[in-house]
Coordinates of C-alpha atoms and ligand atoms in Angstrom, one line a residue:
M1 CA -37.3 -49.4 -30.5
Q2 CA -37.4 -47.7 -27.1
L3 CA -39.1 -49.3 -24.1
N4 CA -40.6 -47.9 -20.9
Y5 CA -38.2 -48.0 -17.9
I6 CA -39.9 -49.3 -14.8
A7 CA -38.2 -50.8 -11.6
N8 CA -34.9 -50.7 -13.3
A9 CA -36.0 -52.8 -16.3
S10 CA -36.7 -51.9 -19.9
L11 CA -40.3 -53.1 -20.6
P12 CA -42.7 -52.9 -23.5
S13 CA -46.2 -51.4 -22.9
S14 CA -49.0 -53.9 -22.4
S15 CA -50.8 -52.1 -25.2
G16 CA -48.5 -53.6 -27.9
R17 CA -48.6 -50.2 -29.6
T18 CA -45.8 -47.7 -30.4
I19 CA -45.5 -44.1 -31.5
A20 CA -43.0 -43.1 -34.2
M21 CA -40.5 -40.4 -33.3
L22 CA -39.7 -37.8 -36.0
D23 CA -36.4 -35.9 -36.4
P24 CA -37.5 -32.3 -36.6
S25 CA -34.5 -31.4 -38.8
D26 CA -35.8 -33.6 -41.7
G27 CA -39.3 -34.6 -40.5
Q28 CA -38.4 -38.3 -41.0
P29 CA -39.1 -41.2 -38.5
F30 CA -36.0 -42.6 -36.8
D31 CA -37.3 -44.5 -33.8
E32 CA -40.3 -45.6 -31.8
I33 CA -41.5 -45.3 -28.3
Q34 CA -44.1 -47.2 -26.4
R35 CA -47.6 -45.9 -26.6
S36 CA -48.4 -46.8 -23.0
N37 CA -51.8 -47.0 -21.3
A38 CA -53.3 -46.9 -17.8
S39 CA -52.2 -50.3 -16.9
D40 CA -48.5 -49.4 -17.5
I41 CA -49.0 -46.4 -15.3
D42 CA -50.5 -48.6 -12.6
F43 CA -47.6 -51.1 -12.8
A44 CA -45.1 -48.2 -12.5
V45 CA -46.9 -46.6 -9.5
R46 CA -47.0 -49.9 -7.7
A47 CA -43.2 -50.4 -8.4
A48 CA -42.5 -46.9 -7.1
R49 CA -44.7 -47.5 -3.9
Q50 CA -42.9 -50.8 -3.3
S51 CA -39.5 -49.1 -3.7
L52 CA -40.5 -46.3 -1.3
E53 CA -41.8 -48.6 1.5
A54 CA -39.1 -51.3 1.2
V55 CA -35.9 -49.4 0.2
W56 CA -35.9 -45.7 -0.5
R57 CA -37.5 -44.6 2.8
K58 CA -34.5 -46.2 4.6
F59 CA -31.9 -44.3 2.8
S60 CA -30.6 -41.4 4.9
P61 CA -30.6 -38.0 3.3
A62 CA -26.8 -38.1 3.1
E63 CA -27.1 -41.5 1.2
R64 CA -29.7 -40.0 -1.3
G65 CA -27.2 -37.1 -1.7
R66 CA -24.3 -39.4 -2.6
L67 CA -26.5 -41.2 -5.1
L68 CA -27.5 -38.0 -6.8
M69 CA -23.9 -36.8 -6.9
R70 CA -22.9 -40.1 -8.6
L71 CA -25.7 -39.6 -11.1
S72 CA -24.5 -36.1 -11.7
L73 CA -20.9 -37.3 -12.5
K74 CA -22.3 -40.1 -14.7
V75 CA -24.4 -37.6 -16.7
T76 CA -21.3 -35.5 -17.1
E77 CA -19.4 -38.6 -18.4
H78 CA -22.2 -39.2 -20.8
A79 CA -22.9 -35.6 -21.8
E80 CA -22.0 -35.9 -25.3
E81 CA -24.0 -39.1 -25.8
L82 CA -27.1 -37.5 -24.1
A83 CA -26.7 -34.3 -26.0
L84 CA -26.7 -36.2 -29.4
I85 CA -29.8 -38.1 -28.4
E86 CA -31.7 -34.9 -27.4
Q87 CA -30.4 -33.1 -30.4
R88 CA -32.0 -35.5 -32.9
D89 CA -35.2 -35.8 -30.7
C90 CA -35.7 -32.1 -30.3
G91 CA -33.8 -30.5 -33.2
K92 CA -31.5 -28.6 -30.8
P93 CA -28.3 -27.0 -32.1
T94 CA -25.3 -28.7 -30.7
R95 CA -24.4 -26.0 -28.2
Q96 CA -27.9 -25.9 -26.8
A97 CA -28.0 -29.7 -26.5
L98 CA -24.6 -29.8 -24.7
A99 CA -25.8 -26.9 -22.4
D100 CA -28.9 -29.0 -21.5
A101 CA -26.8 -32.0 -20.6
A102 CA -24.6 -29.8 -18.5
A103 CA -27.7 -28.3 -16.8
L104 CA -29.0 -31.8 -16.1
A105 CA -25.7 -32.7 -14.3
R106 CA -25.7 -29.4 -12.4
Y107 CA -29.3 -30.0 -11.1
F108 CA -28.3 -33.4 -9.7
E109 CA -25.2 -31.8 -8.2
F110 CA -27.2 -29.0 -6.6
Y111 CA -29.8 -31.3 -5.3
A112 CA -27.2 -33.9 -4.0
G113 CA -25.8 -31.1 -1.8
A114 CA -29.2 -30.1 -0.6
C115 CA -30.5 -33.5 0.6
D116 CA -29.2 -33.3 4.2
K117 CA -29.8 -29.6 4.6
L118 CA -33.6 -29.8 4.5
H119 CA -34.8 -29.5 8.1
G120 CA -37.8 -28.3 10.1
E121 CA -38.0 -25.9 13.0
T122 CA -38.7 -25.9 16.7
I123 CA -41.6 -23.6 17.7
P124 CA -41.9 -21.7 21.0
Y125 CA -45.3 -22.8 22.5
Q126 CA -47.0 -23.2 25.9
D127 CA -45.3 -24.2 29.0
G128 CA -44.9 -28.0 29.2
Y129 CA -44.8 -28.4 25.5
S130 CA -42.0 -29.0 22.8
V131 CA -43.2 -28.4 19.2
L132 CA -41.2 -29.2 16.1
T133 CA -41.9 -29.6 12.4
W134 CA -40.6 -32.2 10.0
R135 CA -40.4 -31.8 6.2
E136 CA -41.6 -35.2 5.0
P137 CA -41.7 -36.4 1.3
H138 CA -45.1 -36.7 -0.4
G139 CA -44.4 -40.2 -1.4
V140 CA -44.8 -41.2 -5.0
T141 CA -44.6 -38.1 -7.1
G142 CA -45.8 -37.9 -10.8
H143 CA -43.9 -35.7 -13.2
I144 CA -45.4 -34.6 -16.6
I145 CA -42.7 -33.1 -18.7
P146 CA -42.8 -31.1 -22.0
W147 CA -40.7 -31.6 -25.1
N148 CA -38.8 -28.3 -25.2
Y149 CA -36.2 -29.0 -22.5
P150 CA -36.5 -32.7 -21.5
M151 CA -33.3 -33.1 -19.7
Q152 CA -33.4 -29.7 -17.9
I153 CA -37.0 -30.1 -16.7
F154 CA -36.3 -33.7 -15.6
G155 CA -33.2 -32.4 -13.7
R156 CA -35.2 -29.7 -11.8
S157 CA -38.3 -31.6 -11.2
V158 CA -37.2 -35.2 -10.6
G159 CA -33.9 -34.1 -9.0
G160 CA -35.7 -32.0 -6.4
A161 CA -38.3 -34.7 -5.8
L162 CA -35.7 -37.4 -5.2
A163 CA -33.7 -35.1 -2.9
A164 CA -36.7 -34.5 -0.8
G165 CA -37.1 -38.3 -0.4
N166 CA -39.8 -39.1 -2.9
V167 CA -39.9 -41.7 -5.6
C168 CA -41.0 -40.7 -9.1
V169 CA -43.1 -41.8 -12.0
I170 CA -42.4 -39.7 -15.1
K171 CA -44.5 -39.1 -18.2
P172 CA -42.2 -37.4 -20.7
A173 CA -43.6 -35.8 -24.0
E174 CA -44.4 -38.0 -26.8
D175 CA -42.4 -35.7 -29.1
A176 CA -39.1 -35.9 -27.2
C177 CA -38.1 -38.2 -24.4
L178 CA -35.3 -40.5 -25.5
S179 CA -32.6 -38.8 -23.4
L180 CA -34.7 -39.4 -20.3
L181 CA -35.0 -43.1 -21.0
R182 CA -31.2 -43.2 -21.1
V183 CA -30.8 -41.1 -17.9
A184 CA -33.0 -43.6 -16.0
Q185 CA -30.6 -46.4 -17.2
L186 CA -27.7 -44.4 -15.9
A187 CA -29.3 -43.8 -12.6
A188 CA -29.7 -47.7 -12.3
E189 CA -26.0 -48.1 -13.1
V190 CA -24.9 -45.7 -10.3
G191 CA -27.1 -47.6 -7.7
F192 CA -30.6 -46.1 -7.7
P193 CA -32.8 -48.8 -6.4
A194 CA -35.5 -50.4 -8.6
G195 CA -38.6 -48.3 -8.6
A196 CA -37.1 -44.9 -7.5
I197 CA -37.2 -43.6 -11.1
N198 CA -39.8 -45.0 -13.5
I199 CA -40.4 -43.7 -17.0
V200 CA -43.6 -44.4 -18.9
T201 CA -43.9 -42.9 -22.4
G202 CA -47.1 -42.2 -24.5
Y203 CA -49.6 -39.6 -25.3
G204 CA -50.9 -37.0 -22.8
H205 CA -54.5 -37.8 -23.1
E206 CA -53.8 -41.4 -22.5
V207 CA -50.9 -42.0 -20.2
G208 CA -50.6 -38.5 -18.8
D209 CA -54.2 -38.4 -17.9
A210 CA -53.9 -41.9 -16.3
L211 CA -50.9 -40.7 -14.2
A212 CA -52.8 -37.6 -12.9
R213 CA -55.7 -39.7 -12.1
H214 CA -53.9 -42.5 -10.3
P215 CA -54.9 -42.6 -6.7
G216 CA -51.3 -43.9 -5.8
I217 CA -49.7 -40.5 -7.0
D218 CA -49.3 -38.3 -4.0
H219 CA -48.2 -35.1 -5.8
I220 CA -48.1 -34.0 -9.4
S221 CA -45.4 -31.7 -11.0
F222 CA -46.7 -30.6 -14.4
T223 CA -44.7 -28.4 -16.8
G224 CA -46.6 -27.6 -20.0
S225 CA -49.3 -25.5 -21.5
P226 CA -51.8 -23.6 -19.4
S227 CA -54.7 -25.5 -21.1
V228 CA -53.4 -28.9 -20.0
G229 CA -52.4 -27.4 -16.6
T230 CA -56.0 -26.7 -16.1
L231 CA -57.1 -30.3 -17.0
I232 CA -54.4 -31.7 -14.5
S233 CA -55.6 -29.4 -11.8
Q234 CA -59.2 -30.4 -12.3
V235 CA -58.4 -34.1 -12.2
A236 CA -56.1 -33.8 -9.2
A237 CA -58.6 -31.8 -7.3
Q238 CA -61.0 -34.6 -7.2
R239 CA -58.8 -36.4 -4.8
H240 CA -57.1 -33.3 -3.3
C241 CA -53.8 -34.2 -4.8
P242 CA -51.3 -31.3 -4.6
V243 CA -50.0 -29.9 -8.0
T244 CA -47.1 -27.8 -9.0
L245 CA -47.8 -26.1 -12.3
E246 CA -45.1 -24.6 -14.4
L247 CA -46.9 -23.1 -17.5
G248 CA -46.3 -20.7 -20.3
G249 CA -45.2 -17.1 -20.6
K250 CA -45.3 -14.0 -22.7
S251 CA -42.4 -12.4 -21.0
P252 CA -41.5 -8.7 -21.6
Q253 CA -38.0 -7.3 -22.2
I254 CA -38.4 -3.7 -20.9
V255 CA -35.7 -1.3 -22.3
F256 CA -35.4 2.2 -20.9
A257 CA -33.5 5.0 -22.7
D258 CA -30.7 4.8 -20.3
A259 CA -30.0 1.1 -20.8
D260 CA -26.7 -0.4 -21.8
L261 CA -27.7 -1.5 -25.2
D262 CA -24.5 -3.4 -25.8
A263 CA -25.5 -5.7 -23.1
A264 CA -29.2 -5.7 -23.8
V265 CA -29.2 -6.4 -27.5
P266 CA -27.5 -9.9 -27.4
A267 CA -29.7 -10.8 -24.4
I268 CA -32.9 -9.7 -26.2
I269 CA -31.9 -11.7 -29.4
N270 CA -30.9 -14.8 -27.4
G271 CA -34.1 -14.5 -25.2
I272 CA -36.3 -15.1 -28.4
V273 CA -34.1 -17.4 -30.5
Q274 CA -32.8 -19.8 -27.9
N275 CA -34.4 -23.2 -28.6
A276 CA -36.1 -21.5 -31.6
G277 CA -38.2 -19.6 -29.3
Q278 CA -39.7 -22.7 -27.8
T279 CA -38.9 -21.7 -24.3
C280 CA -41.4 -21.0 -21.5
S281 CA -39.2 -18.0 -20.4
A282 CA -38.7 -16.6 -23.9
G283 CA -38.5 -12.8 -23.9
S284 CA -41.2 -12.6 -26.5
R285 CA -42.4 -9.0 -26.0
L286 CA -40.1 -6.1 -26.5
L287 CA -41.2 -3.0 -24.7
V288 CA -39.0 0.1 -25.6
D289 CA -38.8 3.7 -24.3
H290 CA -40.2 5.8 -27.2
V291 CA -37.0 7.9 -27.1
I292 CA -34.9 5.0 -28.4
Y293 CA -37.6 2.9 -30.1
E294 CA -36.5 3.7 -33.7
S295 CA -32.8 3.4 -33.2
L296 CA -33.1 0.1 -31.2
L297 CA -35.4 -1.5 -33.7
E298 CA -33.0 -0.6 -36.5
R299 CA -30.1 -2.1 -34.6
L300 CA -32.1 -5.3 -33.7
G301 CA -33.3 -5.5 -37.4
H302 CA -29.6 -5.8 -38.5
E303 CA -29.0 -8.5 -36.0
F304 CA -32.1 -10.5 -37.0
E305 CA -31.1 -10.4 -40.6
K306 CA -27.8 -12.2 -39.7
L307 CA -29.5 -15.0 -37.8
R308 CA -29.3 -18.4 -39.5
V309 CA -31.7 -21.4 -39.1
G310 CA -30.9 -25.0 -40.2
P311 CA -30.5 -28.6 -39.3
A312 CA -29.5 -29.2 -35.6
T313 CA -26.1 -30.7 -36.4
L314 CA -25.0 -27.5 -38.3
D315 CA -25.2 -25.8 -34.9
L316 CA -26.5 -22.5 -36.2
D317 CA -28.4 -19.8 -34.3
L318 CA -31.6 -21.8 -34.5
G319 CA -32.6 -25.3 -35.2
P320 CA -36.1 -26.5 -36.5
L321 CA -39.3 -26.3 -34.5
I322 CA -40.4 -29.5 -32.9
R323 CA -43.0 -30.6 -35.2
Q324 CA -45.2 -29.6 -38.2
S325 CA -48.2 -28.5 -36.1
Q326 CA -45.9 -26.1 -34.1
Q327 CA -44.6 -24.8 -37.4
Q328 CA -48.2 -24.3 -38.6
R329 CA -49.0 -22.5 -35.3
V330 CA -46.2 -20.0 -35.9
W331 CA -47.4 -19.5 -39.6
D332 CA -50.9 -18.8 -38.4
F333 CA -49.7 -16.1 -36.0
L334 CA -47.7 -14.5 -38.9
S335 CA -50.5 -14.6 -41.3
D336 CA -52.7 -12.9 -38.6
A337 CA -49.9 -10.2 -38.4
Q338 CA -50.3 -9.7 -42.1
V339 CA -54.1 -9.4 -42.0
A340 CA -53.7 -6.8 -39.1
N341 CA -51.1 -4.8 -41.2
I342 CA -48.4 -5.4 -38.6
E343 CA -45.1 -4.4 -40.0
M344 CA -42.2 -6.8 -40.1
V345 CA -38.9 -5.1 -39.2
A346 CA -36.6 -8.0 -40.2
Q347 CA -36.3 -11.7 -40.6
G348 CA -33.4 -14.2 -40.4
K349 CA -32.8 -16.9 -43.0
V350 CA -33.3 -20.6 -43.3
V351 CA -30.1 -22.0 -44.9
D352 CA -30.2 -23.8 -48.2
E353 CA -28.9 -27.1 -46.6
A354 CA -32.2 -27.3 -44.6
P355 CA -34.3 -30.2 -45.9
Q356 CA -37.7 -29.1 -47.2
T357 CA -39.3 -31.7 -45.0
G358 CA -37.8 -30.2 -41.8
F359 CA -39.8 -27.8 -39.6
Y360 CA -38.0 -24.5 -40.0
Q361 CA -39.0 -21.0 -39.2
A362 CA -37.0 -17.9 -39.7
P363 CA -36.8 -15.6 -36.7
T364 CA -39.0 -12.6 -37.1
L365 CA -39.2 -9.1 -35.6
L366 CA -42.5 -7.3 -35.7
R367 CA -43.2 -3.7 -34.7
D368 CA -46.0 -1.5 -33.3
V369 CA -47.9 -4.6 -32.3
P370 CA -51.1 -3.6 -30.6
A371 CA -51.0 -4.5 -26.9
M372 CA -54.3 -6.5 -27.2
H373 CA -53.5 -8.3 -30.5
R374 CA -53.2 -12.0 -30.0
L375 CA -49.5 -11.7 -31.1
A376 CA -48.9 -9.6 -28.0
Q377 CA -51.1 -11.7 -25.7
E378 CA -50.6 -15.4 -26.6
E379 CA -47.6 -17.5 -26.4
V380 CA -46.4 -18.2 -30.0
F381 CA -43.7 -20.7 -28.8
G382 CA -41.6 -19.9 -31.9
P383 CA -38.9 -17.2 -32.8
V384 CA -41.3 -14.2 -33.1
L385 CA -40.5 -11.1 -31.2
V386 CA -43.2 -8.4 -31.1
A387 CA -42.1 -4.8 -30.3
M388 CA -44.1 -1.8 -29.0
S389 CA -43.0 1.5 -27.4
F390 CA -43.9 3.0 -24.1
R391 CA -44.1 6.6 -23.0
D392 CA -42.9 6.5 -19.4
E393 CA -42.4 4.1 -16.5
D394 CA -46.1 3.8 -15.6
H395 CA -46.9 2.9 -19.2
A396 CA -44.1 0.4 -19.2
V397 CA -45.6 -1.3 -16.2
E398 CA -49.1 -1.3 -17.6
L399 CA -47.9 -3.0 -20.8
A400 CA -45.7 -5.4 -19.0
N401 CA -48.6 -6.6 -16.8
A402 CA -51.2 -6.6 -19.6
T403 CA -51.2 -10.3 -20.5
P404 CA -52.7 -13.3 -18.7
F405 CA -49.1 -14.5 -18.0
G406 CA -46.5 -13.7 -15.4
L407 CA -43.4 -15.8 -15.7
V408 CA -40.3 -13.7 -16.3
A409 CA -39.6 -10.0 -17.0
G410 CA -36.2 -8.4 -18.1
V411 CA -35.7 -4.8 -17.2
W412 CA -32.9 -2.8 -18.8
T413 CA -32.0 0.5 -17.0
A414 CA -29.0 2.0 -15.4
E415 CA -31.1 3.9 -12.7
G416 CA -31.0 2.1 -9.4
A417 CA -34.1 3.3 -7.9
R418 CA -36.0 2.4 -11.1
Q419 CA -34.6 -1.0 -11.0
F420 CA -36.3 -1.7 -7.6
R421 CA -39.5 0.0 -8.6
M422 CA -39.8 -2.0 -11.7
A423 CA -39.0 -5.2 -9.9
R424 CA -41.8 -4.5 -7.3
R425 CA -44.4 -3.4 -9.9
V426 CA -44.0 -6.1 -12.6
R427 CA -46.2 -9.1 -11.9
S428 CA -44.1 -12.2 -12.6
G429 CA -42.3 -14.9 -10.8
Q430 CA -38.9 -13.6 -11.6
V431 CA -37.5 -10.2 -12.7
F432 CA -34.0 -10.0 -14.2
I433 CA -32.4 -6.5 -14.1
N434 CA -29.8 -5.8 -16.7
N435 CA -29.6 -9.6 -17.7
Y436 CA -32.0 -12.2 -18.8
G437 CA -31.3 -15.2 -16.7
A438 CA -27.8 -15.9 -18.0
G439 CA -26.1 -18.9 -16.5
G440 CA -29.1 -21.2 -16.2
G441 CA -29.8 -20.3 -12.5
V442 CA -30.2 -23.8 -11.2
E443 CA -29.9 -22.3 -7.7
L444 CA -32.7 -19.7 -8.4
P445 CA -36.4 -20.6 -7.5
F446 CA -38.4 -20.5 -10.7
G447 CA -42.1 -20.4 -11.3
G448 CA -44.9 -18.0 -12.3
V449 CA -48.0 -16.1 -11.3
K450 CA -51.4 -15.8 -13.1
S451 CA -51.7 -18.3 -16.1
S452 CA -47.9 -19.0 -15.8
G453 CA -48.8 -21.3 -13.0
H454 CA -47.9 -21.6 -9.3
G455 CA -45.4 -23.4 -7.3
R456 CA -41.7 -23.1 -7.5
E457 CA -39.1 -25.5 -8.9
K458 CA -35.3 -25.0 -9.0
G459 CA -33.3 -23.8 -6.1
F460 CA -33.7 -24.9 -2.5
E461 CA -37.3 -23.6 -2.6
A462 CA -38.4 -26.6 -4.8
L463 CA -37.8 -28.9 -1.8
H464 CA -40.5 -27.1 0.1
G465 CA -42.9 -28.0 -2.7
F466 CA -41.8 -31.7 -2.8
T467 CA -42.4 -32.1 0.9
T468 CA -45.3 -31.7 3.3
L469 CA -44.9 -30.1 6.6
K470 CA -45.8 -32.2 9.8
T471 CA -46.1 -30.4 13.1
V472 CA -45.3 -32.5 16.2
A473 CA -46.4 -31.2 19.6
I474 CA -45.2 -33.1 22.6
K475 CA -46.7 -32.5 26.0
H476 CA -44.1 -33.4 28.6
G477 CA -45.2 -31.4 31.6
Ligands
NAD501 P1 -48.5 -29.7 -23.4 O1 -49.3 -29.1 -22.2 O2 -49.2 -30.0 -24.6 O3 -47.8 -31.0 -23.0 C1 -47.0 -31.1 -21.8 C2 -47.0 -32.5 -21.3 O4 -48.4 -32.8 -20.9 C3 -46.6 -33.6 -22.3 O5 -45.9 -34.7 -21.7 C4 -48.0 -34.1 -22.8 O6 -48.0 -35.4 -23.3 C5 -48.8 -34.0 -21.5 N1 -50.2 -34.0 -21.6 C6 -50.9 -33.5 -22.7 N2 -52.3 -33.6 -22.5 C7 -52.5 -34.2 -21.2 C8 -53.5 -34.6 -20.5 N3 -54.7 -34.4 -20.9 N4 -53.3 -35.1 -19.3 C9 -52.1 -35.3 -18.8 N5 -51.0 -34.9 -19.5 C10 -51.1 -34.4 -20.7 O7 -47.3 -28.7 -23.5 P2 -46.1 -28.8 -24.7 O8 -46.7 -28.3 -26.0 O9 -45.5 -30.1 -24.6 O10 -45.1 -27.7 -24.0 C11 -45.2 -26.4 -24.4 C12 -45.8 -25.7 -23.2 O11 -45.1 -25.9 -22.0 C13 -45.7 -24.1 -23.4 O12 -47.0 -23.5 -23.0 C14 -44.6 -23.7 -22.5 O13 -44.6 -22.4 -22.2 C15 -44.8 -24.7 -21.4 N6 -43.5 -24.8 -20.6 C16 -43.5 -24.2 -19.4 C17 -42.3 -24.2 -18.6 C18 -42.2 -23.6 -17.3 O14 -41.3 -23.9 -16.5 N7 -43.1 -22.7 -16.9 C19 -41.2 -25.0 -19.1 C20 -41.2 -25.5 -20.4 C21 -42.5 -25.4 -21.1

């Protein structure tokens, strides 16, 4: 049974209750986590505050950097162990789980190097004054994390917050959080002081809500669904607590007739099958120049038919979805497609070795999906790619911007001027031209507009969000 991790100690919840963890590959329980409550959150917030005031505040930025670097190396040493934990927890194919462990190490490495480079400015002002700005940590930051990439999101969110001088209370997702409990232990082993990193597991409406409401939390970083993001914002607004929201997406892959299709096709496929489509930045809408629409769909159809889905340890193209309700959600979307006579171009296959009790879904390519149909508007969060054609550049922009979301866009074209025009006109937090975010992009600021949220994590920019700016004006005559 897994325990909470508070002030460098493994502790049971005061509730005495637990939640069963299911392996998505076979749907069977294999472990339990604590079903924590508001008093566990209160205990963790107090431990964090105590650590901040007594210890962490006194660490110089360079010392914080050294600790983060040690944690990065420790994560690399334990990469395989962490990947195996996350694989079972989330149903990730081996390569994906290893990539996530490597990304976690890279986040800590990046933020280790950033700690002592975060500085303010001096500002020219009236005669007789000196004015400067300091970037100060918020204090105790709360982090609410989803189940799709626990290690990666922990790395970018908690890594950035610690680098900026905060201490953290983390509420990971009830569906997948075991790797993070292990990372917190590793952090203690490399010398993080008690109370700097605290993990409290449980349900969102119980322990997540308690974290968002706690008056001792000075900033909230939330990654998850737009609907819960709204709840968190409302709760935080009551005490004017700053919030960073990283929400969902319905990101377009926009392919012009002059695109290098040999480069685009694998990126389009990977953009929707990675993590079985349960990725906020999934390229889930395919917008194609009408001139190449039929030929590209034919080519993609052949590729989809080759895709294989199965238990995480078989390391196929896709593993299972996280849970039965997620599988049902995808089925509901696909039955809506049938009702609307939306044509399926192709589907991959679930392998025979996949247990019936696992949460599998074959990747599916649909065509001529009406732009206002819910399949083209809402986040499926599964391996379903919806295709539609566009007439010209204006039409491509209109379709690209025609959802409530604005997280990522992929643009595939050889024409330089069009690359810039599209990057300007598409409303999203990031635009990838002739690539789709390959390489992880730990260094690149990431976040959305519209219902994809606001605030930026990743890159150096995240440190601005994890600090507050203080202006100091000195009158010296
Ligand atoms: P979710 O919103 O249901 O849950 C996210 C987290 O919030 C979990 O830890 C959950 O326990 C907690 N939570 C749930 N209800 C809560 C409440 N009332 N108060 C406080 N906390 C609560 O989302 P999910 O299903 O776990 O994740 C999928 C969603 O996350 C998708 O919409 C996806 O696009 C989004 N996501 C976004 C990014 C990004 O960077 N933009 C990254 C990953 C996932």
